[in-house]
Short mmCIF file of C-alpha atoms in Angstrom, two decimals:
data_model
loop_
_atom_site.label_atom_id
_atom_site.label_comp_id
_atom_site.label_asym_id
_atom_site.label_seq_id
_atom_site.Cartn_x
_atom_site.Cartn_y
_atom_site.Cartn_z
CA UNK V 1 -18.77 -18.93 29.25
CA UNK V 2 -21.02 -16.66 31.29
CA UNK V 3 -19.45 -14.39 34.06
CA UNK V 4 -20.16 -15.48 37.62
CA UNK V 5 -23.15 -13.57 39.27
CA UNK V 6 -23.85 -12.73 42.82
CA UNK V 7 -25.97 -15.39 44.50
CA UNK V 8 -28.54 -12.81 45.56
CA UNK V 9 -29.02 -11.74 41.89
CA UNK V 10 -29.23 -15.40 40.77
CA UNK V 11 -32.06 -16.13 43.31
CA UNK V 12 -33.85 -12.89 42.27
CA UNK V 13 -33.59 -13.86 38.60
CA UNK V 14 -35.09 -17.26 39.28
CA UNK V 15 -38.17 -15.76 40.93
CA UNK V 16 -37.44 -16.45 44.66
CA UNK V 17 -38.50 -12.90 45.68
CA UNK V 18 -37.15 -9.46 46.08
CA UNK V 19 -33.36 -8.85 46.29
CA UNK V 20 -33.65 -8.28 50.02
CA UNK V 21 -35.74 -11.39 50.48
CA UNK V 22 -33.23 -13.50 48.48
CA UNK V 23 -30.36 -12.16 50.75
CA UNK V 24 -32.46 -13.05 53.80
CA UNK V 25 -32.88 -16.60 52.45
CA UNK V 26 -29.10 -17.02 52.35
CA UNK V 27 -28.60 -15.50 55.85
CA UNK V 28 -31.27 -17.82 57.21
CA UNK V 29 -29.25 -20.75 55.87
CA UNK V 30 -31.99 -21.88 53.53
CA UNK V 31 -29.84 -21.96 50.33
CA UNK V 32 -27.38 -24.45 49.07
CA UNK V 33 -25.21 -24.10 45.89
CA UNK V 34 -24.48 -27.45 44.31
CA UNK V 35 -25.07 -29.13 47.62
CA UNK V 36 -22.99 -26.72 49.76
CA UNK V 37 -24.62 -24.39 52.22
CA UNK V 38 -24.35 -20.74 51.13
CA UNK V 39 -23.35 -18.02 53.63
CA UNK V 40 -22.82 -14.89 51.56
CA UNK V 41 -25.50 -13.51 49.19
CA UNK V 42 -22.77 -11.50 47.47
CA UNK V 43 -20.71 -14.44 46.62
CA UNK V 44 -20.23 -14.70 42.88
CA UNK V 45 -21.38 -18.04 41.41
CA UNK V 46 -20.81 -19.58 38.01
CA UNK V 47 -24.27 -20.37 36.52
CA UNK V 48 -23.25 -23.26 34.18
CA UNK V 49 -24.80 -26.47 35.44
CA UNK V 50 -25.87 -24.75 38.62
CA UNK V 51 -28.20 -26.58 40.99
CA UNK V 52 -29.67 -24.52 43.78
CA UNK V 53 -31.53 -25.91 46.82
CA UNK V 54 -33.91 -23.34 48.27
CA UNK V 55 -35.81 -24.14 51.38
CA UNK V 56 -35.22 -27.81 50.89
CA UNK V 57 -36.06 -28.04 47.21
CA UNK V 58 -33.68 -28.41 44.29
CA UNK V 59 -33.87 -25.84 41.55
CA UNK V 60 -31.91 -25.93 38.19
CA UNK V 61 -30.69 -22.51 37.16
CA UNK V 62 -31.92 -21.41 33.75
CA UNK V 63 -31.35 -17.89 32.44
CA UNK V 64 -34.58 -18.23 30.47
CA UNK V 65 -37.28 -20.72 31.33
CA UNK V 66 -38.66 -23.07 28.83
CA UNK V 67 -41.26 -25.61 30.06
CA UNK V 68 -43.40 -28.42 28.58
CA UNK V 69 -46.71 -28.73 30.57
CA UNK V 70 -49.37 -31.32 30.34
CA UNK V 71 -52.50 -29.21 30.64
CA UNK V 72 -55.54 -30.80 32.30
CA UNK V 73 -59.09 -29.92 31.44
CA UNK V 74 -60.95 -27.14 33.21
CA UNK V 75 -57.91 -24.76 33.65
CA UNK V 76 -57.53 -21.43 31.90
CA UNK V 77 -54.17 -20.22 30.27
CA UNK V 78 -54.38 -16.88 31.89
CA UNK V 79 -53.12 -15.08 35.02
CA UNK V 80 -56.53 -13.35 35.29
CA UNK V 81 -59.14 -16.17 34.99
CA UNK V 82 -62.86 -15.85 34.62
CA UNK V 83 -64.57 -19.21 35.47
CA UNK V 84 -61.82 -21.68 36.14
CA UNK V 85 -58.46 -21.93 37.99
CA UNK V 86 -55.28 -20.86 36.24
CA UNK V 87 -52.70 -23.29 34.84
CA UNK V 88 -50.14 -21.11 36.62
CA UNK V 89 -51.60 -22.38 40.02
CA UNK V 90 -50.16 -25.77 39.08
CA UNK V 91 -46.61 -24.42 38.75
CA UNK V 92 -44.00 -23.57 41.47
CA UNK V 93 -44.39 -20.00 42.59
CA UNK V 94 -41.01 -18.76 41.32
CA UNK V 95 -42.24 -19.31 37.75
CA UNK V 96 -45.20 -16.94 38.40
CA UNK V 97 -42.81 -14.36 40.16
CA UNK V 98 -40.59 -14.22 37.14
CA UNK V 99 -43.46 -13.65 34.71
CA UNK V 100 -43.70 -16.84 32.68
CA UNK V 101 -46.40 -16.87 29.99
CA UNK V 102 -48.20 -19.51 28.07
CA UNK V 103 -46.95 -19.85 24.41
CA UNK V 104 -50.38 -19.39 22.87
CA UNK V 105 -53.43 -20.69 24.75
CA UNK V 106 -55.42 -23.83 24.90
CA UNK V 107 -59.11 -23.55 25.72
CA UNK V 108 -60.19 -24.36 29.19
CA UNK V 109 -61.55 -27.81 28.18
CA UNK V 110 -58.62 -28.59 25.79
CA UNK V 111 -55.89 -30.81 27.26
CA UNK V 112 -52.29 -31.66 26.33
CA UNK V 113 -48.99 -30.13 25.42
CA UNK V 114 -48.63 -26.43 26.51
CA UNK V 115 -45.41 -24.47 26.33
CA UNK V 116 -44.69 -21.91 28.97
CA UNK V 117 -41.66 -19.44 28.95
CA UNK V 118 -40.30 -16.03 29.83
CA UNK V 119 -38.49 -15.53 26.52
CA UNK V 120 -40.46 -13.15 24.44
CA UNK V 121 -38.64 -13.94 21.15
CA UNK V 122 -39.34 -17.69 21.68
CA UNK V 123 -43.01 -17.06 22.29
CA UNK V 124 -43.22 -14.99 19.21
CA UNK V 125 -41.39 -17.62 17.05
CA UNK V 126 -43.57 -20.45 18.31
CA UNK V 127 -46.86 -18.66 17.74
CA UNK V 128 -46.47 -16.86 14.36
CA UNK V 129 -47.73 -18.83 11.38
CA UNK V 130 -44.78 -17.50 9.33
CA UNK V 131 -42.50 -20.10 10.93
CA UNK V 132 -44.74 -22.94 9.75
CA UNK V 133 -44.52 -24.82 12.93
CA UNK V 134 -47.24 -27.43 13.11
CA UNK V 135 -49.32 -28.23 16.20
CA UNK V 136 -50.98 -31.73 16.19
CA UNK V 137 -54.42 -32.10 17.85
CA UNK V 138 -56.10 -35.38 18.64
CA UNK V 139 -59.86 -34.72 17.96
CA UNK V 140 -62.61 -36.95 19.21
CA UNK V 141 -66.00 -36.45 17.66
CA UNK V 142 -69.48 -37.67 18.41
CA UNK V 143 -70.24 -38.31 14.71
CA UNK V 144 -68.17 -40.61 12.39
CA UNK V 145 -65.40 -38.73 10.58
CA UNK V 146 -65.79 -39.16 6.83
CA UNK V 147 -63.23 -38.95 4.10
CA UNK V 148 -65.24 -36.11 2.59
CA UNK V 149 -64.75 -34.10 5.85
CA UNK V 150 -60.97 -34.82 5.88
CA UNK V 151 -60.69 -33.70 2.32
CA UNK V 152 -62.43 -30.54 3.19
CA UNK V 153 -60.14 -29.83 6.04
CA UNK V 154 -57.08 -30.40 3.88
CA UNK V 155 -58.49 -28.24 1.07
CA UNK V 156 -59.38 -25.35 3.41
CA UNK V 157 -62.46 -24.08 5.16
CA UNK V 158 -63.69 -20.49 5.55
CA UNK V 159 -64.51 -19.36 9.11
CA UNK V 160 -67.14 -16.74 9.69
CA UNK V 161 -64.69 -13.96 10.87
CA UNK V 162 -62.22 -14.29 7.99
CA UNK V 163 -62.68 -14.78 4.27
CA UNK V 164 -59.19 -16.30 4.01
CA UNK V 165 -59.50 -20.13 4.35
CA UNK V 166 -57.57 -22.01 6.92
CA UNK V 167 -56.10 -25.49 6.25
CA UNK V 168 -55.17 -28.57 8.01
CA UNK V 169 -51.68 -29.34 6.84
CA UNK V 170 -52.05 -33.01 7.61
CA UNK V 171 -54.81 -35.40 8.80
CA UNK V 172 -54.47 -38.92 10.07
CA UNK V 173 -57.54 -40.82 10.91
CA UNK V 174 -57.01 -42.89 13.96
CA UNK V 175 -60.41 -44.42 14.36
CA UNK V 176 -63.99 -43.74 13.27
CA UNK V 177 -64.39 -40.97 15.79
CA UNK V 178 -60.73 -39.86 16.36
CA UNK V 179 -58.63 -37.71 13.97
CA UNK V 180 -55.02 -36.35 14.37
CA UNK V 181 -54.98 -32.98 12.69
CA UNK V 182 -52.01 -30.63 12.15
CA UNK V 183 -52.39 -26.81 11.81
CA UNK V 184 -49.84 -24.01 11.73
CA UNK V 185 -52.10 -21.11 12.69
CA UNK V 186 -53.71 -20.46 16.00
CA UNK V 187 -57.01 -18.61 15.39
CA UNK V 188 -59.60 -18.36 18.11
CA UNK V 189 -61.15 -21.76 18.73
CA UNK V 190 -59.76 -22.72 15.37
CA UNK V 191 -59.88 -26.56 15.51
CA UNK V 192 -63.45 -26.61 16.93
CA UNK V 193 -64.63 -24.14 14.36
CA UNK V 194 -63.02 -26.02 11.48
CA UNK V 195 -64.72 -29.21 12.55
CA UNK V 196 -68.05 -27.45 12.77
CA UNK V 197 -67.49 -25.90 9.29
CA UNK V 198 -67.20 -29.48 7.73
CA UNK V 199 -70.35 -30.77 9.46
CA UNK V 200 -68.99 -32.38 12.67
CA UNK V 201 -67.98 -31.14 16.01
CA UNK V 202 -65.42 -31.61 18.73
CA UNK V 203 -66.23 -33.67 21.90
CA UNK V 204 -62.64 -33.78 23.13
CA UNK V 205 -59.50 -31.99 22.11
CA UNK V 206 -55.96 -32.85 23.04
CA UNK V 207 -52.70 -31.43 21.78
CA UNK V 208 -50.00 -34.07 21.36
CA UNK V 209 -47.15 -32.45 19.39
CA UNK V 210 -45.55 -29.13 18.43
CA UNK V 211 -43.04 -29.15 15.64
CA UNK V 212 -41.28 -32.46 16.03
CA UNK V 213 -41.59 -32.44 19.86
CA UNK V 214 -44.08 -34.95 21.19
CA UNK V 215 -45.67 -34.87 24.50
CA UNK V 216 -43.47 -37.13 26.77
CA UNK V 217 -45.31 -40.29 27.58
CA UNK V 218 -44.39 -40.07 31.22
CA UNK V 219 -45.46 -36.48 31.71
CA UNK V 220 -48.69 -36.79 33.81
CA UNK V 221 -51.53 -34.33 33.58
CA UNK V 222 -50.73 -31.23 35.55
CA UNK V 223 -47.02 -31.81 35.57
CA UNK V 224 -44.20 -29.87 33.85
CA UNK V 225 -40.59 -30.34 32.87
CA UNK V 226 -37.75 -28.22 31.64
CA UNK V 227 -37.02 -28.11 27.94
CA UNK V 228 -33.37 -28.38 26.95
CA UNK V 229 -31.54 -27.32 23.68
CA UNK V 230 -32.38 -30.64 21.98
CA UNK V 231 -36.02 -30.20 22.80
CA UNK V 232 -36.07 -26.63 21.53
CA UNK V 233 -34.53 -27.77 18.36
CA UNK V 234 -37.38 -30.28 17.86
CA UNK V 235 -39.98 -27.66 18.71
CA UNK V 236 -38.57 -25.32 15.98
CA UNK V 237 -38.89 -27.80 13.15
CA UNK V 238 -41.29 -26.67 10.49
CA UNK V 239 -43.88 -28.91 8.84
CA UNK V 240 -43.04 -30.12 5.39
CA UNK V 241 -44.28 -27.73 2.77
#
């Protein structure tokens, strides 16, 4: 069991501002600990199952943050954007303050499941192809998807920047114009370029699944939720070889 930590340090670790500002929040009677008004920023608090309330909003304590986010179109996965607003603008400000990063990126016009975390080891694990963790994309195309195109995706296509072919590890045709495709790599614009290489192209792209974790049906566009140990276990499941 983790040792109790001072309330000031807890608030700081969660992204509520500088140590001084976190102390001032307590002195201003703006912090509750498990429903009880806090009075002393130096009070040592057990972090297990800790629920804070800061300025009227409940906040679960998490030493490391792991989020699932349903990314809308026309948002960039960057803190320094070029043409569109940042996905971070849709998150509570403490997440930005504590330095959360997208786990890989989705293009500005791609929607769906995006992971966000401040755990560097987790980010590396989820993005390296060596872990063989599949990402499932639902692809909508303007032209009918043929079996020949699917076979080509499964057998491997060569992109113009790398002689090493990249493969779809699975393809499931949902309709004439919709394909669910699984990949384990994350090259630049990979899905769009793979579809172009087989003679079709992407009109809409939506990520539905990472590992064995599926986008929650009740997670609306632009919304986020915490990921818990059982979710992280699903995310880490590799695709069948």
